[in-house]
Amino acid sequence: MSKAKLLVVEDDPNLGDILHEYLTMKGYDTTLCRDGEEGWSKFKKDKFDLAILDVMMPKKDGFTLGKEIKKVQEDLPVIYLTAKNLKEDIIEGLKIGADDYMTKPFSMEELLLRIGAILRRTQKSDEIQALKVYNFGDFELHYDEQYIKGPNGDHKLTSKENELLRLLASEINKLVNRSHALKQIWGDDSYFNARSMDVYLSKIRKILKDDPKVQIITVHGEGFKMVVTG
Amino acid sequence: MSKAKLLVVEDDPNLGDILHEYLTMKGYDTTLCRDGEEGWSKFKKDKFDLAILDVMMPKKDGFTLGKEIKKVQEDLPVIYLTAKNLKEDIIEGLKIGADDYMTKPFSMEELLLRIGAILRRTQKSDEIQALKVYNFGDFELHYDEQYIKGPNGDHKLTSKENELLRLLASEINKLVNRSHALKQIWGDDSYFNARSMDVYLSKIRKILKDDPKVQIITVHGEGFKMVVTG
DNA sequence: TTAGCCACTTAACAATATTTAACAGCCATT
DNA sequence: AATGGCTGTTAAATATTGTTAAGTGGCTAA
């Protein structure tokens, strides 16, 4: 996944520079504009994931720019920066369908968190997830379809078998901590869950008998690891 | 369009009452709970558009509740209420993918504006979701016309079949939580509705037999996912 | 009105998945 | 070697899901 592109429009040179520097440092591809008109022309030239607009700016204010942007790209998330106590502004901004706003002064950290939250939300929808297959020895674990293909044919898996196998297969030759596995798959590390996991380990070992090169080794008191030889 | 349903979980009786009264007056269908556990049980029984959770509460804190809710319904927007200077809390909350948070004390007006903004945003994406045709494998689900076109011909659907198929088809390869599906389509998660849904799943699986590349996989205790191979 | 159809629900039973119990073996430590 | 705490394995007990059929109530066409 490539960097998210941010359009920052801020007329205060000081704050503008800080924003630009900080966001760039945090891994965003940041474009800084000094006023609304510049912001508009940059917006037209490029494709952004999020816009951060100061409300009070010369030539073209942030809300006007925001409205124009929404006309072209309704779903672009916008964070408005506004001075405190500008209630009228806030109201108007939110009426446009603004996604968020922050009153000055604000902490960079908080801004960063909001950016993260918004991007996570908007990007989630267009994630396309590839089907996952894990290979080890003569096996192919088809995690999404919940079955394993072995040298002697396929084998349907239950959800727990599937999860446990994936955990092991994703860390071949590496130790999988018992407690970690329990918390990961069963939700918490309790006596009965641990016994249950042992039962599943036993089942999985049976399945893996089809290829002697693949083994699950237990490290007493620590956990297990799947080992593939040859 | 009917009233938006809000789930408010706030242990301070004073603030709780104020929130409840104010939001109800402003036209929201507001459910007030006194602690996290009550909030969870209300959430399970009903379908909400937005949750407002106090972070510090007895029995079950707001973040824990928020996490549990997200497991069932990832896209439910949440506003966290938190005391000032709880940076750690804020950070953790936003990491969950939280949609917003407000530090106490806050003005009712500001809360209202945020609620409005969030609802506007999420309802917008619901509209986008109203695609007419969903494709998966050799099938075309014509949601609006309530039928499915398969390799061996068309098939009329009942509304429940239609809804359930859409839910699965709109999240190919992704888990659809059982409880979420129930609330989405049947209105609430009860024993009999769950059995009813199982019956419908069975029907749908029969229909989907026409293309072996398409499968509905059950994840025990969690839900299902529609998987398309090839 | 009323018989019949349809969508949906409830019931009943079958099949699976997971947990718990029971017992056997192993491991490290004394 | 003996002890107590872990792990391996199998089987029984529960819980969840799959499937089919019967029940229910609303709606429509005669």
Coordinates of C-alpha atoms (C1' of nucleotides) in Angstrom, one line a residue:
Chain A
M1 CA 0.0 0.0 0.0
S2 CA 1.4 3.4 -1.0
K3 CA 1.4 6.6 1.0
A4 CA -1.8 8.4 1.6
K5 CA -2.0 11.8 -0.2
L6 CA -3.0 14.7 1.9
L7 CA -3.9 18.2 0.7
V8 CA -3.1 20.8 3.4
V9 CA -4.3 24.3 2.9
E10 CA -3.1 26.7 5.5
D11 CA -2.2 30.4 5.1
D12 CA -0.3 30.8 8.4
P13 CA 3.3 30.2 7.2
N14 CA 4.4 29.0 10.6
L15 CA 1.6 26.4 11.1
G16 CA 1.7 25.5 7.5
D17 CA 5.4 24.5 7.7
I18 CA 4.9 22.6 10.9
L19 CA 2.1 20.6 9.4
H20 CA 3.9 19.9 6.2
E21 CA 7.0 18.8 8.0
Y22 CA 5.3 16.8 10.6
L23 CA 2.9 14.9 8.3
T24 CA 5.6 14.2 5.8
M25 CA 7.8 12.8 8.6
K26 CA 4.9 10.6 9.6
G27 CA 4.8 9.1 6.2
Y28 CA 2.1 11.0 4.4
D29 CA 2.6 12.4 1.0
T30 CA 1.7 16.0 1.9
T31 CA 1.0 18.9 -0.5
L32 CA 1.0 22.3 1.2
C33 CA -0.9 25.3 -0.2
R34 CA -0.9 28.8 1.0
D35 CA -4.4 29.9 0.2
G36 CA -7.7 28.6 -1.1
E37 CA -7.1 29.3 -4.7
E38 CA -3.8 27.5 -4.7
G39 CA -5.5 24.7 -2.9
W40 CA -8.2 24.5 -5.5
S41 CA -5.8 24.3 -8.4
K42 CA -3.7 21.6 -6.7
F43 CA -6.9 19.7 -6.0
K44 CA -7.8 19.8 -9.6
K45 CA -4.4 18.5 -10.7
D46 CA -4.1 15.6 -8.4
K47 CA -5.9 12.9 -6.5
F48 CA -6.0 13.1 -2.8
D49 CA -7.1 10.8 0.0
L50 CA -7.9 13.6 2.5
A51 CA -7.9 17.4 2.8
I52 CA -7.0 19.5 5.7
L53 CA -8.3 23.0 5.3
D54 CA -7.9 26.1 7.4
V55 CA -11.2 28.0 7.6
M56 CA -9.9 31.5 7.7
M57 CA -7.8 32.2 4.7
P58 CA -7.4 35.1 2.2
K59 CA -8.7 34.9 -1.3
K60 CA -10.8 31.8 -0.7
D61 CA -11.8 30.6 2.7
G62 CA -11.7 26.9 3.7
F63 CA -15.4 26.3 3.7
T64 CA -15.8 27.7 0.2
L65 CA -13.0 25.5 -1.0
G66 CA -14.5 22.5 0.9
K67 CA -17.8 23.0 -0.8
E68 CA -16.2 23.2 -4.2
I69 CA -14.2 20.1 -3.6
K70 CA -17.3 18.2 -2.4
K71 CA -19.0 19.1 -5.7
V72 CA -16.3 17.4 -7.6
Q73 CA -15.5 14.6 -5.2
E74 CA -18.2 14.1 -2.7
D75 CA -16.5 11.4 -0.7
L76 CA -13.2 13.1 -0.1
P77 CA -12.8 13.4 3.7
V78 CA -12.1 16.9 5.0
I79 CA -10.7 18.1 8.3
Y80 CA -11.4 21.8 8.9
L81 CA -9.1 23.8 11.1
T82 CA -10.8 26.6 12.9
A83 CA -10.2 29.1 15.6
K84 CA -12.0 28.5 18.9
N85 CA -15.4 30.0 19.5
L86 CA -16.2 30.2 15.9
K87 CA -19.5 28.5 16.4
E88 CA -21.1 29.8 13.3
D89 CA -18.3 28.5 11.2
I90 CA -18.4 25.2 12.8
I91 CA -22.1 24.9 12.3
E92 CA -21.8 25.8 8.7
G93 CA -18.9 23.4 8.1
L94 CA -20.7 20.5 9.6
K95 CA -23.8 21.3 7.5
I96 CA -21.8 20.9 4.4
G97 CA -21.2 17.3 5.4
A98 CA -17.7 17.9 6.8
D99 CA -16.0 14.9 8.2
D100 CA -14.3 16.5 11.0
Y101 CA -13.0 19.7 12.4
M102 CA -10.4 20.8 14.9
T103 CA -10.2 24.0 16.9
K104 CA -6.8 25.8 17.2
P105 CA -4.7 25.2 19.0
F106 CA -4.5 21.5 18.7
S107 CA -1.8 18.9 19.2
M108 CA -0.1 17.4 16.3
E109 CA -0.7 14.1 17.9
E110 CA -4.4 14.5 18.0
L111 CA -4.5 15.6 14.4
L112 CA -2.5 12.5 13.5
L113 CA -4.9 10.2 15.3
R114 CA -7.8 11.7 13.5
I115 CA -6.2 11.4 10.1
G116 CA -5.4 7.8 10.9
A117 CA -9.0 7.1 12.0
I118 CA -10.5 8.7 8.9
L119 CA -8.1 7.0 6.5
R120 CA -8.7 3.7 8.1
R121 CA -12.4 4.1 7.7
T122 CA -12.4 5.2 4.1
Q123 CA -9.7 2.8 2.9
K124 CA -11.3 -0.2 4.5
S125 CA -14.1 -0.2 2.0
D126 CA -11.9 -0.6 -1.0
E127 CA -9.6 -3.2 0.3
I128 CA -9.7 -6.3 -1.8
Q129 CA -8.5 -9.2 0.1
A130 CA -6.6 -12.0 -1.7
L131 CA -7.3 -15.6 -0.9
K132 CA -4.6 -16.8 1.3
V133 CA -2.6 -20.0 0.8
Y134 CA 0.2 -21.2 3.1
N135 CA 2.7 -23.8 1.8
F136 CA 4.7 -26.2 3.9
G137 CA 6.1 -29.5 3.0
D138 CA 3.7 -31.3 0.7
F139 CA 0.8 -29.3 2.1
E140 CA -1.2 -26.3 1.0
L141 CA -3.3 -24.7 3.6
H142 CA -6.2 -22.8 2.0
Y143 CA -7.1 -20.6 4.9
D144 CA -10.0 -18.8 3.4
E145 CA -11.6 -21.9 2.1
Q146 CA -10.8 -23.8 5.2
Y147 CA -9.2 -26.9 3.9
I148 CA -5.8 -28.4 3.5
K149 CA -4.5 -30.1 0.4
G150 CA -2.0 -32.9 1.2
P151 CA -0.2 -35.6 -0.7
N152 CA -3.0 -38.1 0.0
G153 CA -5.9 -35.7 -0.9
D154 CA -7.8 -32.9 0.6
H155 CA -9.0 -32.5 4.1
K156 CA -11.7 -30.2 5.3
L157 CA -10.9 -28.3 8.4
T158 CA -12.9 -26.9 11.3
S159 CA -12.5 -23.3 12.2
K160 CA -10.3 -24.0 15.1
E161 CA -8.1 -26.4 13.2
N162 CA -7.8 -23.8 10.5
E163 CA -6.8 -21.0 12.8
L164 CA -4.3 -23.1 14.6
L165 CA -2.7 -24.4 11.5
R166 CA -2.4 -21.0 10.1
L167 CA -0.7 -19.8 13.2
L168 CA 1.8 -22.5 13.0
A169 CA 2.2 -22.3 9.2
S170 CA 2.8 -18.6 9.3
E171 CA 5.8 -19.1 11.5
I172 CA 7.5 -22.1 10.2
N173 CA 10.5 -23.2 12.3
K174 CA 9.7 -20.5 14.8
L175 CA 8.3 -21.0 18.2
V176 CA 4.7 -20.2 18.7
N177 CA 4.1 -19.3 22.3
R178 CA 1.3 -21.3 24.0
S179 CA -0.3 -18.5 25.7
H180 CA -0.1 -16.3 22.7
A181 CA -1.8 -18.9 20.6
L182 CA -4.6 -19.3 23.1
K183 CA -5.2 -15.7 23.3
Q184 CA -5.1 -15.3 19.6
I185 CA -7.5 -18.1 18.8
W186 CA -9.5 -18.9 22.0
G187 CA -9.6 -15.4 23.3
D188 CA -8.0 -16.1 26.6
D189 CA -5.5 -18.4 28.3
S190 CA -7.4 -20.5 30.7
Y191 CA -7.0 -24.1 31.8
F192 CA -9.8 -25.6 29.7
N193 CA -8.9 -23.6 26.6
A194 CA -5.4 -24.9 26.9
R195 CA -6.7 -28.5 27.2
S196 CA -8.9 -27.8 24.2
M197 CA -5.9 -26.6 22.2
D198 CA -4.0 -29.8 23.1
V199 CA -6.9 -31.8 21.6
Y200 CA -6.7 -29.8 18.4
L201 CA -2.9 -30.2 18.2
S202 CA -3.4 -33.9 18.4
K203 CA -5.9 -33.7 15.5
I204 CA -3.6 -31.6 13.5
R205 CA -0.7 -33.9 14.0
K206 CA -2.8 -36.7 12.6
I207 CA -3.5 -34.7 9.5
L208 CA 0.1 -33.9 9.1
K209 CA 1.1 -37.5 9.2
D210 CA 0.7 -37.6 5.4
D211 CA 4.1 -35.9 5.0
P212 CA 6.8 -37.1 7.5
K213 CA 8.9 -34.0 6.6
V214 CA 6.4 -31.9 8.5
Q215 CA 6.3 -32.1 12.3
I216 CA 5.0 -30.1 15.2
I217 CA 7.5 -30.0 17.9
T218 CA 6.6 -29.1 21.4
V219 CA 8.9 -27.0 23.6
H220 CA 8.0 -28.0 27.1
G221 CA 6.5 -25.1 29.0
E222 CA 6.9 -22.7 26.1
G223 CA 4.9 -23.6 23.1
F224 CA 5.3 -25.4 19.7
K225 CA 6.8 -25.0 16.4
M226 CA 6.1 -26.4 13.0
V227 CA 9.3 -27.8 11.6
V228 CA 9.8 -28.7 8.0
T229 CA 12.9 -30.8 7.1
G230 CA 14.6 -31.5 3.8
Chain B
M1 CA -36.5 8.4 6.8
S2 CA -37.1 7.3 10.4
K3 CA -35.3 8.5 13.5
A4 CA -31.7 7.5 14.0
K5 CA -31.1 5.1 16.9
L6 CA -28.5 6.1 19.4
L7 CA -27.1 3.9 22.1
V8 CA -25.9 6.0 25.0
V9 CA -23.9 4.3 27.8
E10 CA -23.1 6.6 30.6
D11 CA -22.8 5.8 34.3
D12 CA -23.0 9.2 35.7
P13 CA -26.8 9.5 36.4
N14 CA -26.8 13.2 36.0
L15 CA -25.0 13.4 32.7
G16 CA -26.9 10.3 31.5
D17 CA -30.2 11.9 32.1
I18 CA -29.2 15.1 30.4
L19 CA -27.9 13.3 27.4
H20 CA -31.0 11.1 27.2
E21 CA -33.4 14.0 27.5
Y22 CA -31.5 16.3 25.2
L23 CA -31.0 13.8 22.4
T24 CA -34.5 12.6 22.6
M25 CA -35.8 16.1 22.3
K26 CA -33.6 16.6 19.3
G27 CA -35.4 13.8 17.5
Y28 CA -33.1 10.8 18.1
D29 CA -34.4 7.5 19.3
T30 CA -32.1 7.3 22.3
T31 CA -31.5 4.2 24.5
L32 CA -29.7 5.0 27.8
C33 CA -27.7 2.4 29.7
R34 CA -26.0 2.8 33.0
D35 CA -23.0 0.6 32.6
G36 CA -21.0 -1.4 30.0
E37 CA -22.7 -4.7 30.6
E38 CA -26.2 -3.2 30.2
G39 CA -24.9 -1.5 27.1
W40 CA -23.7 -4.8 25.7
S41 CA -27.0 -6.5 26.2
K42 CA -29.0 -3.7 24.7
F43 CA -26.6 -3.7 21.8
K44 CA -27.2 -7.3 21.2
K45 CA -30.9 -7.0 21.2
D46 CA -31.3 -4.0 18.9
K47 CA -29.9 -2.3 15.9
F48 CA -28.3 1.1 16.3
D49 CA -27.0 3.8 14.0
L50 CA -24.4 5.2 16.5
A51 CA -23.1 4.6 20.0
I52 CA -21.9 7.1 22.5
L53 CA -19.8 5.5 25.2
D54 CA -18.4 6.9 28.3
V55 CA -14.9 5.5 28.7
M56 CA -14.7 5.3 32.5
M57 CA -17.5 3.1 33.8
P58 CA -17.9 0.3 36.3
K59 CA -18.3 -3.3 35.3
K60 CA -17.2 -2.8 31.7
D61 CA -15.4 0.3 30.5
G62 CA -16.3 2.1 27.3
F63 CA -13.3 0.9 25.3
T64 CA -13.8 -2.7 26.1
L65 CA -17.5 -2.4 25.1
G66 CA -16.5 -0.5 21.9
K67 CA -14.1 -3.3 21.0
E68 CA -16.7 -5.9 21.5
I69 CA -19.2 -4.0 19.5
K70 CA -16.8 -3.5 16.6
K71 CA -16.3 -7.3 16.5
V72 CA -19.9 -7.7 15.8
Q73 CA -20.6 -4.6 13.7
E74 CA -17.4 -3.1 12.4
D75 CA -19.0 -0.1 10.8
L76 CA -21.0 1.2 13.8
P77 CA -19.8 4.7 14.5
V78 CA -18.8 5.3 18.1
I79 CA -18.2 8.6 20.0
Y80 CA -16.2 8.1 23.1
L81 CA -16.7 10.4 26.1
T82 CA -13.5 10.8 28.1
A83 CA -12.2 13.0 30.8
K84 CA -9.5 15.5 29.8
N85 CA -5.9 14.6 29.7
L86 CA -6.5 10.9 29.3
K87 CA -4.1 10.7 26.4
E88 CA -3.4 7.0 26.7
D89 CA -7.1 6.3 26.6
I90 CA -7.6 8.5 23.6
I91 CA -4.8 6.8 21.7
E92 CA -6.0 3.4 22.5
G93 CA -9.5 4.3 21.5
L94 CA -8.6 5.7 18.2
K95 CA -6.4 2.7 17.4
I96 CA -9.5 0.5 17.6
G97 CA -10.7 2.6 14.6
A98 CA -12.9 4.8 16.7
D99 CA -14.8 7.4 14.9
D100 CA -14.6 10.2 17.4
Y101 CA -14.2 11.2 20.9
M102 CA -15.0 14.1 23.1
T103 CA -13.4 15.3 26.3
K104 CA -15.6 16.3 29.2
P105 CA -16.9 18.8 29.7
F106 CA -18.3 19.4 26.3
S107 CA -21.3 21.3 25.1
M108 CA -24.4 19.6 24.0
E109 CA -24.4 21.6 20.9
E110 CA -21.0 20.3 19.9
L111 CA -22.0 16.8 20.6
L112 CA -25.1 17.3 18.4
L113 CA -23.1 18.6 15.6
R114 CA -20.7 15.6 15.7
I115 CA -23.6 13.2 15.8
G116 CA -25.1 15.0 12.8
A117 CA -21.9 14.9 10.9
I118 CA -21.3 11.2 11.5
L119 CA -24.7 10.2 10.7
R120 CA -24.7 12.2 7.5
R121 CA -21.4 10.5 6.5
T122 CA -22.4 6.9 7.3
Q123 CA -25.8 7.3 5.7
K124 CA -24.1 8.5 2.6
S125 CA -22.0 5.4 2.4
D126 CA -25.1 3.3 2.8
E127 CA -26.5 4.9 -0.3
I128 CA -23.4 4.1 -2.2
Q129 CA -23.8 0.5 -1.1
A130 CA -27.2 0.4 -2.8
L131 CA -25.7 -1.2 -5.9
K132 CA -28.1 -2.9 -8.1
V133 CA -26.2 -6.0 -9.2
Y134 CA -23.7 -8.0 -7.2
N135 CA -21.4 -10.4 -9.1
F136 CA -19.8 -13.4 -7.7
G137 CA -18.6 -16.5 -9.5
D138 CA -21.1 -17.3 -12.2
F139 CA -23.9 -15.5 -10.4
E140 CA -25.5 -12.1 -10.7
L141 CA -27.6 -11.1 -7.8
H142 CA -30.1 -8.5 -8.9
Y143 CA -31.0 -7.1 -5.6
D144 CA -33.6 -4.6 -6.7
E145 CA -35.4 -7.0 -8.8
Q146 CA -35.0 -9.8 -6.2
Y147 CA -33.7 -12.6 -8.4
I148 CA -30.4 -14.3 -9.1
K149 CA -29.0 -15.2 -12.4
G150 CA -27.0 -18.4 -12.3
P151 CA -25.2 -20.7 -14.9
N152 CA -28.3 -22.9 -15.0
G153 CA -30.9 -20.2 -15.2
D154 CA -32.6 -17.6 -13.1
H155 CA -34.0 -18.0 -9.7
K156 CA -36.6 -15.9 -7.9
L157 CA -35.7 -14.9 -4.4
T158 CA -37.8 -14.2 -1.3
S159 CA -36.9 -11.0 0.5
K160 CA -35.1 -12.8 3.2
E161 CA -33.0 -14.8 0.8
N162 CA -32.4 -11.6 -1.1
E163 CA -31.2 -9.7 1.9
L164 CA -29.0 -12.4 3.2
L165 CA -27.4 -13.0 -0.2
R166 CA -26.7 -9.3 -0.6
L167 CA -25.1 -9.2 2.8
L168 CA -22.8 -12.1 1.9
A169 CA -22.1 -10.9 -1.6
S170 CA -21.3 -7.4 -0.5
E171 CA -18.4 -8.7 1.6
I172 CA -16.9 -11.5 -0.5
N173 CA -14.2 -13.4 1.3
K174 CA -14.9 -11.5 4.5
L175 CA -16.5 -12.7 7.6
V176 CA -20.1 -11.8 8.1
N177 CA -20.8 -11.9 11.8
R178 CA -23.8 -13.9 12.8
S179 CA -25.3 -11.5 15.2
H180 CA -24.8 -8.6 12.9
A181 CA -26.6 -10.4 10.1
L182 CA -29.4 -11.2 12.4
K183 CA -29.8 -7.6 13.5
Q184 CA -29.4 -6.3 10.0
I185 CA -32.0 -8.5 8.4
W186 CA -34.2 -9.9 11.2
G187 CA -34.1 -6.9 13.5
D188 CA -32.7 -8.7 16.5
D189 CA -30.5 -11.5 17.6
S190 CA -32.8 -14.1 19.2
Y191 CA -32.8 -17.8 19.3
F192 CA -35.6 -18.4 16.8
N193 CA -34.4 -15.8 14.4
A194 CA -31.0 -17.5 14.4
R195 CA -32.6 -20.8 13.6
S196 CA -34.6 -19.1 10.9
M197 CA -31.4 -17.7 9.4
D198 CA -29.9 -21.2 9.4
V199 CA -32.8 -22.4 7.4
Y200 CA -32.3 -19.6 4.9
L201 CA -28.6 -20.3 4.7
S202 CA -29.4 -23.8 3.8
K203 CA -31.7 -22.6 1.0
I204 CA -29.1 -20.3 -0.3
R205 CA -26.4 -22.9 -0.3
K206 CA -28.7 -25.0 -2.5
I207 CA -29.1 -22.2 -5.0
L208 CA -25.3 -21.7 -5.0
K209 CA -24.6 -25.3 -5.9
D210 CA -24.9 -24.3 -9.5
D211 CA -21.3 -23.0 -9.3
P212 CA -18.9 -25.0 -7.2
K213 CA -16.5 -22.0 -7.2
V214 CA -18.8 -20.2 -4.8
Q215 CA -19.1 -21.4 -1.3
I216 CA -20.5 -20.2 2.0
I217 CA -18.1 -21.2 4.8
T218 CA -19.1 -21.2 8.4
V219 CA -16.8 -20.0 11.0
H220 CA -18.0 -21.7 14.1
G221 CA -19.4 -19.4 16.7
E222 CA -18.6 -16.3 14.6
G223 CA -20.5 -16.2 11.4
F224 CA -20.0 -17.0 7.7
K225 CA -18.2 -15.9 4.7
M226 CA -18.9 -16.3 1.0
V227 CA -15.7 -17.5 -0.7
V228 CA -15.1 -17.4 -4.4
T229 CA -12.2 -19.4 -5.8
G230 CA -10.5 -19.4 -9.2
Chain C
dT1 C1' -65.9 -15.4 2.2
dT2 C1' -62.7 -19.0 1.8
dA3 C1' -59.4 -22.3 -0.3
dG4 C1' -54.9 -22.1 -1.5
dC5 C1' -50.5 -20.2 -2.0
dC6 C1' -46.5 -18.1 -0.2
dA7 C1' -43.0 -16.4 3.0
dC8 C1' -41.5 -17.1 7.1
dT9 C1' -41.2 -19.5 11.6
dT10 C1' -41.0 -23.3 14.7
dA11 C1' -40.0 -28.0 15.6
dA12 C1' -37.6 -32.1 15.2
dC13 C1' -33.8 -34.6 14.2
dA14 C1' -29.1 -35.3 12.1
dA15 C1' -24.4 -34.0 11.6
dT16 C1' -20.4 -31.3 13.2
dA17 C1' -17.6 -28.6 16.2
dT18 C1' -15.9 -27.7 20.5
dT19 C1' -15.2 -28.5 25.3
dT20 C1' -14.7 -31.4 29.3
dA21 C1' -13.2 -35.5 31.5
dA22 C1' -10.3 -39.3 32.1
dC23 C1' -6.3 -41.6 31.9
dA24 C1' -1.5 -42.4 30.2
dG25 C1' 3.0 -40.8 29.3
dC26 C1' 6.7 -37.5 29.7
dC27 C1' 9.7 -34.0 31.7
dA28 C1' 12.3 -31.6 34.9
dT29 C1' 13.5 -31.4 39.6
dT30 C1' 14.6 -33.4 43.8
Chain D
dA1 C1' 13.7 -43.3 41.2
dA2 C1' 9.7 -40.6 43.0
dT3 C1' 7.0 -36.5 42.6
dG4 C1' 4.2 -33.1 40.6
dG5 C1' 3.3 -30.4 36.7
dC6 C1' 2.8 -30.4 31.9
dT7 C1' 1.4 -32.7 27.4
dG8 C1' -0.9 -36.5 24.2
dT9 C1' -4.7 -39.1 23.2
dT10 C1' -9.2 -40.9 23.2
dA11 C1' -13.9 -40.8 24.4
dA12 C1' -18.0 -38.8 26.3
dA13 C1' -20.7 -34.6 27.0
dT14 C1' -22.3 -30.1 25.1
dA15 C1' -23.1 -26.7 22.0
dT16 C1' -23.7 -25.1 17.5
dT17 C1' -25.1 -25.7 12.9
dG18 C1' -27.5 -28.2 8.7
dT19 C1' -31.6 -30.0 6.9
dT20 C1' -36.2 -31.3 6.2
dA21 C1' -40.8 -31.0 7.3
dA22 C1' -44.7 -29.3 9.7
dG23 C1' -47.0 -25.1 11.5
dT24 C1' -48.7 -20.2 11.1
dG25 C1' -50.5 -16.2 9.4
dG26 C1' -51.2 -13.0 5.7
dC27 C1' -52.6 -12.3 1.1
dT28 C1' -55.0 -13.2 -3.2
dA29 C1' -58.0 -15.0 -6.6
dA30 C1' -62.1 -17.3 -7.3

